[in-house]
GROMACS .gro file of C-alpha atoms in nm:
model
  311
    1MET     CA    1   1.476   1.826   2.902
    2THR     CA    2   1.177   1.838   2.647
    3PHE     CA    3   1.052   1.525   2.466
    4ARG     CA    4   1.196   1.647   2.138
    5LEU     CA    5   1.567   1.642   2.279
    6PHE     CA    6   1.481   1.316   2.471
    7PHE     CA    7   1.385   1.130   2.165
    8LYS     CA    8   1.669   1.297   1.964
    9ALA     CA    9   1.912   1.174   2.219
   10VAL     CA   10   1.771   0.819   2.223
   11LEU     CA   11   1.786   0.824   1.831
   12ILE     CA   12   2.159   0.909   1.857
   13ALA     CA   13   2.215   0.656   2.100
   14ALA     CA   14   2.008   0.412   1.886
   15ILE     CA   15   2.210   0.459   1.562
   16ALA     CA   16   2.540   0.420   1.760
   17GLY     CA   17   2.410   0.133   1.937
   18ALA     CA   18   2.295  -0.028   1.623
   19VAL     CA   19   2.643   0.013   1.456
   20TYR     CA   20   2.841  -0.097   1.756
   21LEU     CA   21   2.609  -0.414   1.828
   22LEU     CA   22   2.610  -0.497   1.454
   23ILE     CA   23   2.990  -0.496   1.449
   24SER     CA   24   3.000  -0.684   1.794
   25THR     CA   25   2.734  -0.959   1.680
   26LEU     CA   26   2.927  -1.016   1.346
   27ARG     CA   27   3.239  -1.050   1.555
   28GLN     CA   28   3.068  -1.368   1.725
   29TYR     CA   29   3.104  -1.551   1.403
   30THR     CA   30   3.413  -1.552   1.188
   31PHE     CA   31   3.387  -1.487   0.814
   32ASP     CA   32   3.451  -1.844   0.729
   33GLU     CA   33   3.161  -1.952   0.972
   34ILE     CA   34   2.908  -1.697   0.828
   35ALA     CA   35   3.018  -1.808   0.451
   36GLY     CA   36   3.008  -2.154   0.545
   37ALA     CA   37   2.687  -2.133   0.686
   38LEU     CA   38   2.533  -1.938   0.406
   39ARG     CA   39   2.694  -2.191   0.144
   40ALA     CA   40   2.527  -2.495   0.338
   41ILE     CA   41   2.185  -2.343   0.257
   42PRO     CA   42   2.038  -2.422  -0.073
   43ALA     CA   43   1.959  -2.124  -0.282
   44GLU     CA   44   1.584  -2.215  -0.273
   45ASN     CA   45   1.571  -2.225   0.086
   46PHE     CA   46   1.767  -1.911   0.152
   47ALA     CA   47   1.537  -1.723  -0.117
   48LEU     CA   48   1.215  -1.846   0.053
   49GLY     CA   49   1.355  -1.764   0.376
   50LEU     CA   50   1.443  -1.407   0.267
   51GLY     CA   51   1.080  -1.387   0.118
   52PHE     CA   52   0.915  -1.485   0.449
   53ALA     CA   53   1.133  -1.229   0.638
   54ALA     CA   54   1.014  -0.960   0.394
   55CYS     CA   55   0.655  -1.054   0.470
   56SER     CA   56   0.711  -1.048   0.817
   57TYR     CA   57   0.838  -0.679   0.792
   58PHE     CA   58   0.552  -0.617   0.548
   59CYS     CA   59   0.309  -0.717   0.837
   60LEU     CA   60   0.488  -0.517   1.076
   61ALA     CA   61   0.444  -0.227   0.849
   62CYS     CA   62   0.067  -0.290   0.813
   63SER     CA   63   0.061  -0.280   1.187
   64ASP     CA   64   0.203   0.074   1.192
   65ALA     CA   65  -0.076   0.172   0.937
   66MET     CA   66  -0.340   0.052   1.151
   67ALA     CA   67  -0.177   0.205   1.437
   68VAL     CA   68  -0.186   0.544   1.284
   69ARG     CA   69  -0.525   0.512   1.205
   70TYR     CA   70  -0.598   0.422   1.565
   71ALA     CA   71  -0.433   0.749   1.673
   72GLY     CA   72  -0.682   0.928   1.449
   73LYS     CA   73  -0.440   1.020   1.186
   74ARG     CA   74  -0.414   0.941   0.810
   75LEU     CA   75  -0.074   0.874   0.631
   76ALA     CA   76   0.010   0.709   0.306
   77PHE     CA   77   0.128   0.340   0.343
   78HIS     CA   78   0.471   0.411   0.209
   79GLN     CA   79   0.521   0.663   0.487
   80THR     CA   80   0.413   0.412   0.768
   81ALA     CA   81   0.609   0.140   0.587
   82LEU     CA   82   0.935   0.339   0.584
   83ALA     CA   83   0.895   0.442   0.952
   84SER     CA   84   0.813   0.085   1.055
   85PHE     CA   85   1.104  -0.096   0.860
   86THR     CA   86   1.357   0.173   0.968
   87ALA     CA   87   1.255   0.164   1.318
   88LEU     CA   88   1.214  -0.217   1.365
   89SER     CA   89   1.514  -0.305   1.156
   90ILE     CA   90   1.720  -0.112   1.422
   91GLY     CA   91   1.522  -0.198   1.732
   92HIS     CA   92   1.526  -0.574   1.651
   93ASN     CA   93   1.919  -0.562   1.654
   94ILE     CA   94   1.986  -0.340   1.957
   95GLY     CA   95   1.716  -0.464   2.216
   96MET     CA   96   1.497  -0.247   2.423
   97ALA     CA   97   1.307  -0.221   2.100
   98ALA     CA   98   0.997  -0.028   2.245
   99LEU     CA   99   1.233   0.258   2.322
  100SER     CA  100   1.473   0.223   2.041
  101SER     CA  101   1.237   0.191   1.767
  102GLY     CA  102   1.002   0.429   1.945
  103ALA     CA  103   1.268   0.724   1.906
  104VAL     CA  104   1.295   0.631   1.531
  105ARG     CA  105   0.930   0.621   1.491
  106TYR     CA  106   0.883   0.971   1.660
  107ARG     CA  107   1.151   1.108   1.421
  108TYR     CA  108   0.931   1.010   1.121
  109TYR     CA  109   0.588   1.054   1.255
  110SER     CA  110   0.650   1.396   1.408
  111ARG     CA  111   0.760   1.530   1.074
  112TRP     CA  112   0.437   1.404   0.937
  113GLY     CA  113   0.200   1.581   1.187
  114LEU     CA  114   0.167   1.337   1.475
  115THR     CA  115   0.216   1.479   1.831
  116VAL     CA  116   0.399   1.305   2.113
  117GLU     CA  117   0.057   1.166   2.246
  118ASP     CA  118   0.005   1.030   1.888
  119VAL     CA  119   0.329   0.828   1.865
  120ALA     CA  120   0.285   0.718   2.212
  121LYS     CA  121  -0.052   0.550   2.082
  122VAL     CA  122   0.125   0.426   1.778
  123ILE     CA  123   0.409   0.253   1.985
  124ALA     CA  124   0.145   0.115   2.247
  125PHE     CA  125  -0.074  -0.034   1.937
  126CYS     CA  126   0.207  -0.190   1.773
  127ALA     CA  127   0.353  -0.329   2.108
  128MET     CA  128   0.004  -0.475   2.158
  129THR     CA  129  -0.009  -0.626   1.803
  130VAL     CA  130   0.315  -0.803   1.888
  131ALA     CA  131   0.191  -0.947   2.221
  132LEU     CA  132  -0.142  -1.058   2.045
  133GLY     CA  133   0.062  -1.224   1.779
  134ILE     CA  134   0.301  -1.411   2.025
  135ALA     CA  135  -0.002  -1.510   2.234
  136THR     CA  136  -0.202  -1.658   1.939
  137LEU     CA  137   0.052  -1.854   1.766
  138GLY     CA  138   0.197  -1.949   2.083
  139ALA     CA  139  -0.141  -2.097   2.195
  140VAL     CA  140  -0.156  -2.291   1.864
  141GLY     CA  141   0.190  -2.419   1.895
  142PHE     CA  142   0.168  -2.516   2.269
  143TYR     CA  143  -0.159  -2.709   2.208
  144LEU     CA  144  -0.052  -2.888   1.888
  145ARG     CA  145   0.312  -2.974   2.019
  146PRO     CA  146   0.307  -2.957   2.417
  147ASP     CA  147   0.581  -3.201   2.443
  148ASP     CA  148   0.828  -2.995   2.257
  149ALA     CA  149   0.718  -2.670   2.432
  150ALA     CA  150   0.758  -2.856   2.759
  151ARG     CA  151   1.117  -2.973   2.683
  152MET     CA  152   1.214  -2.627   2.581
  153ILE     CA  153   1.073  -2.430   2.889
  154ASN     CA  154   1.110  -2.695   3.141
  155PHE     CA  155   0.738  -2.731   3.223
  156SER     CA  156   0.524  -3.030   3.241
  157PRO     CA  157   0.306  -3.110   2.941
  158LYS     CA  158  -0.001  -3.010   3.170
  159SER     CA  159   0.164  -2.668   3.261
  160VAL     CA  160   0.203  -2.601   2.901
  161SER     CA  161  -0.152  -2.675   2.808
  162LEU     CA  162  -0.251  -2.409   3.081
  163VAL     CA  163  -0.015  -2.150   2.966
  164GLY     CA  164  -0.167  -2.232   2.607
  165ALA     CA  165  -0.518  -2.181   2.734
  166ALA     CA  166  -0.400  -1.845   2.895
  167CYS     CA  167  -0.226  -1.751   2.574
  168LEU     CA  168  -0.563  -1.820   2.384
  169LEU     CA  169  -0.773  -1.635   2.621
  170PHE     CA  170  -0.564  -1.316   2.595
  171PRO     CA  171  -0.655  -1.241   2.218
  172ILE     CA  172  -1.024  -1.346   2.281
  173ALA     CA  173  -1.055  -1.098   2.582
  174TYR     CA  174  -0.899  -0.839   2.372
  175VAL     CA  175  -1.141  -0.859   2.095
  176LEU     CA  176  -1.443  -0.883   2.327
  177LEU     CA  177  -1.325  -0.567   2.513
  178ALA     CA  178  -1.288  -0.384   2.173
  179ALA     CA  179  -1.641  -0.515   2.081
  180PHE     CA  180  -1.818  -0.411   2.392
  181ALA     CA  181  -1.611  -0.159   2.614
  182ARG     CA  182  -1.710   0.195   2.521
  183ALA     CA  183  -1.536   0.395   2.796
  184PRO     CA  184  -1.161   0.397   2.835
  185LEU     CA  185  -1.010   0.153   3.053
  186HIS     CA  186  -0.812   0.276   3.357
  187PHE     CA  187  -0.504   0.140   3.518
  188ARG     CA  188  -0.377   0.330   3.788
  189SER     CA  189  -0.309   0.666   3.618
  190TRP     CA  190  -0.316   0.525   3.278
  191ALA     CA  191  -0.622   0.548   3.068
  192PHE     CA  192  -0.645   0.329   2.756
  193THR     CA  193  -0.904   0.359   2.491
  194MET     CA  194  -0.974   0.032   2.303
  195PRO     CA  195  -0.935   0.026   1.918
  196LYS     CA  196  -1.252  -0.024   1.702
  197LEU     CA  197  -1.341  -0.402   1.660
  198HIS     CA  198  -1.222  -0.425   1.306
  199LEU     CA  199  -0.850  -0.285   1.417
  200ALA     CA  200  -0.852  -0.501   1.710
  201VAL     CA  201  -0.929  -0.820   1.489
  202GLY     CA  202  -0.683  -0.681   1.255
  203GLN     CA  203  -0.414  -0.663   1.518
  204VAL     CA  204  -0.475  -1.027   1.610
  205VAL     CA  205  -0.462  -1.141   1.235
  206VAL     CA  206  -0.156  -0.929   1.139
  207GLY     CA  207   0.027  -1.000   1.462
  208THR     CA  208  -0.020  -1.373   1.416
  209ILE     CA  209   0.069  -1.406   1.043
  210ASN     CA  210   0.386  -1.176   1.122
  211PHE     CA  211   0.511  -1.443   1.369
  212ALA     CA  212   0.402  -1.723   1.130
  213PHE     CA  213   0.640  -1.580   0.866
  214VAL     CA  214   0.915  -1.539   1.134
  215ALA     CA  215   0.893  -1.911   1.211
  216ALA     CA  216   0.852  -1.988   0.841
  217ALA     CA  217   1.192  -1.800   0.779
  218LEU     CA  218   1.348  -1.988   1.052
  219HIS     CA  219   1.202  -2.324   0.931
  220GLN     CA  220   1.339  -2.272   0.584
  221MET     CA  221   1.705  -2.235   0.724
  222LEU     CA  222   1.666  -2.551   0.947
  223SER     CA  223   1.508  -2.756   0.664
  224ALA     CA  224   1.836  -2.716   0.489
  225PHE     CA  225   1.980  -2.942   0.756
  226ALA     CA  226   1.708  -3.171   0.874
  227ASP     CA  227   1.335  -3.259   0.829
  228ALA     CA  228   1.213  -2.984   1.058
  229ASN     CA  229   0.858  -2.987   1.157
  230TYR     CA  230   0.707  -2.631   1.095
  231LEU     CA  231   0.499  -2.621   1.422
  232LYS     CA  232   0.788  -2.744   1.631
  233VAL     CA  233   0.992  -2.464   1.487
  234ALA     CA  234   0.693  -2.220   1.536
  235ALA     CA  235   0.717  -2.307   1.900
  236ALA     CA  236   1.062  -2.266   1.928
  237SER     CA  237   1.058  -1.947   1.757
  238ILE     CA  238   0.769  -1.812   1.988
  239THR     CA  239   0.963  -1.941   2.302
  240ALA     CA  240   1.292  -1.765   2.193
  241ASN     CA  241   1.081  -1.445   2.108
  242ILE     CA  242   0.938  -1.414   2.459
  243ALA     CA  243   1.269  -1.485   2.619
  244SER     CA  244   1.455  -1.217   2.409
  245ILE     CA  245   1.161  -0.966   2.484
  246ILE     CA  246   1.182  -1.044   2.874
  247SER     CA  247   1.556  -1.024   2.874
  248HIS     CA  248   1.594  -0.714   2.631
  249VAL     CA  249   1.907  -0.936   2.475
  250PRO     CA  250   1.998  -0.748   2.151
  251GLY     CA  251   1.877  -0.971   1.865
  252GLY     CA  252   1.795  -1.246   2.103
  253LEU     CA  253   2.166  -1.339   2.095
  254GLY     CA  254   2.220  -1.666   2.274
  255VAL     CA  255   1.868  -1.725   2.326
  256LEU     CA  256   1.771  -1.848   1.977
  257GLU     CA  257   2.076  -2.072   1.935
  258ALA     CA  258   1.987  -2.235   2.295
  259THR     CA  259   1.612  -2.292   2.194
  260ILE     CA  260   1.703  -2.430   1.840
  261VAL     CA  261   1.934  -2.685   1.984
  262HIS     CA  262   1.613  -2.876   2.086
  263ILE     CA  263   1.525  -2.922   1.719
  264LEU     CA  264   1.860  -2.954   1.555
  265PRO     CA  265   2.155  -3.039   1.798
  266GLY     CA  266   2.514  -2.999   1.702
  267ALA     CA  267   2.706  -2.752   1.473
  268GLN     CA  268   2.412  -2.757   1.206
  269SER     CA  269   2.192  -2.559   1.449
  270ILE     CA  270   2.459  -2.272   1.469
  271ALA     CA  271   2.468  -2.265   1.076
  272ALA     CA  272   2.093  -2.244   1.063
  273VAL     CA  273   2.073  -1.972   1.304
  274ILE     CA  274   2.360  -1.766   1.160
  275ALA     CA  275   2.183  -1.791   0.830
  276PHE     CA  276   1.856  -1.678   0.988
  277ARG     CA  277   2.030  -1.393   1.138
  278VAL     CA  278   2.154  -1.287   0.811
  279ILE     CA  279   1.799  -1.265   0.667
  280TYR     CA  280   1.602  -1.139   0.947
  281TYR     CA  281   1.864  -0.908   1.122
  282PHE     CA  282   2.182  -0.824   0.925
  283ILE     CA  283   2.017  -0.760   0.564
  284PRO     CA  284   1.723  -0.541   0.720
  285ILE     CA  285   1.968  -0.333   0.933
  286SER     CA  286   2.201  -0.274   0.647
  287ILE     CA  287   1.920  -0.128   0.461
  288GLY     CA  288   1.753   0.045   0.762
  289LEU     CA  289   2.044   0.241   0.899
  290PRO     CA  290   2.108   0.388   0.557
  291LEU     CA  291   1.747   0.464   0.522
  292LEU     CA  292   1.754   0.658   0.846
  293ILE     CA  293   2.069   0.837   0.769
  294ALA     CA  294   1.955   0.929   0.420
  295SER     CA  295   1.614   1.063   0.570
  296GLU     CA  296   1.807   1.274   0.816
  297PHE     CA  297   1.951   1.471   0.518
  298TYR     CA  298   1.644   1.455   0.327
  299TYR     CA  299   1.433   1.597   0.623
  300ARG     CA  300   1.655   1.866   0.695
  301VAL     CA  301   1.385   2.096   0.865
  302ASP     CA  302   1.273   1.975   1.196
  303PRO     CA  303   0.897   2.004   1.263
  304GLU     CA  304   0.735   2.294   1.449
  305PRO     CA  305   0.782   2.248   1.834
  306GLU     CA  306   0.458   2.134   1.978
  307PRO     CA  307   0.315   2.214   2.316
  308GLU     CA  308   0.471   1.970   2.585
  309PRO     CA  309   0.198   1.745   2.733
  310ASP     CA  310   0.100   1.799   3.097
  311LEU     CA  311   0.256   1.552   3.318
   0.00000   0.00000   0.00000
């Protein structure tokens, strides 16, 4: 099977999976629960949360734009923004984001002149941006709120401090490698060329700001019910994101709820999480899926087949 057919198969599976999981996820809550949760959120909090969610997706679009530059290509920002938003609005919901969003990215970028190798670089760059953002904001949250983090992950405060130190060392080491490593880095059969210093710093900054916006969106939903501390919410958000990535649970189902209980016990936490899911998952995918389907009709001509890379 060629790479093109493989990506097409994954794309079809991603669309079908996104529709199925969106319906399945909505079935977890009754209409009354969703409506009640949204009614309980003041309009100002909901609008701010939606704005922060939009800012998060904008940061992710910036990551794609930098990734395309890293791959040695040039595209207009509206192109990378379209590919990024469509891919991630689906990938965030169905799990296995690197594969599902990667297939959608390939569908767009291959039309605009990128090869399989180029798209692989884009996916790896964006994944690294996410990892750097989690590590940096996680280090801040773990250092400033070690007791909260310790309760959420069942670690001792001392262990949390060590985890925070490791998180902080990761982006520092990455930027230093970008500054001084000239030759490609090798790991077994893989070779990785470090991005230029300004791109590496951009990854750390954009990745961190992205997760800060995600935490801010969640904070607005929780603030509707209690006086939630932003750093405490950020620590909870990072913990939930790490657990979701490791488990590949679609949309972090159950993971976020279990984490938020540490901040806001009781039924109110469920209402806040439902509202957060609406602004960060349901609204984006309700836009992303039609965009993807519409683009399939708009770009009816497939790109010319490219030579298959040697394996």
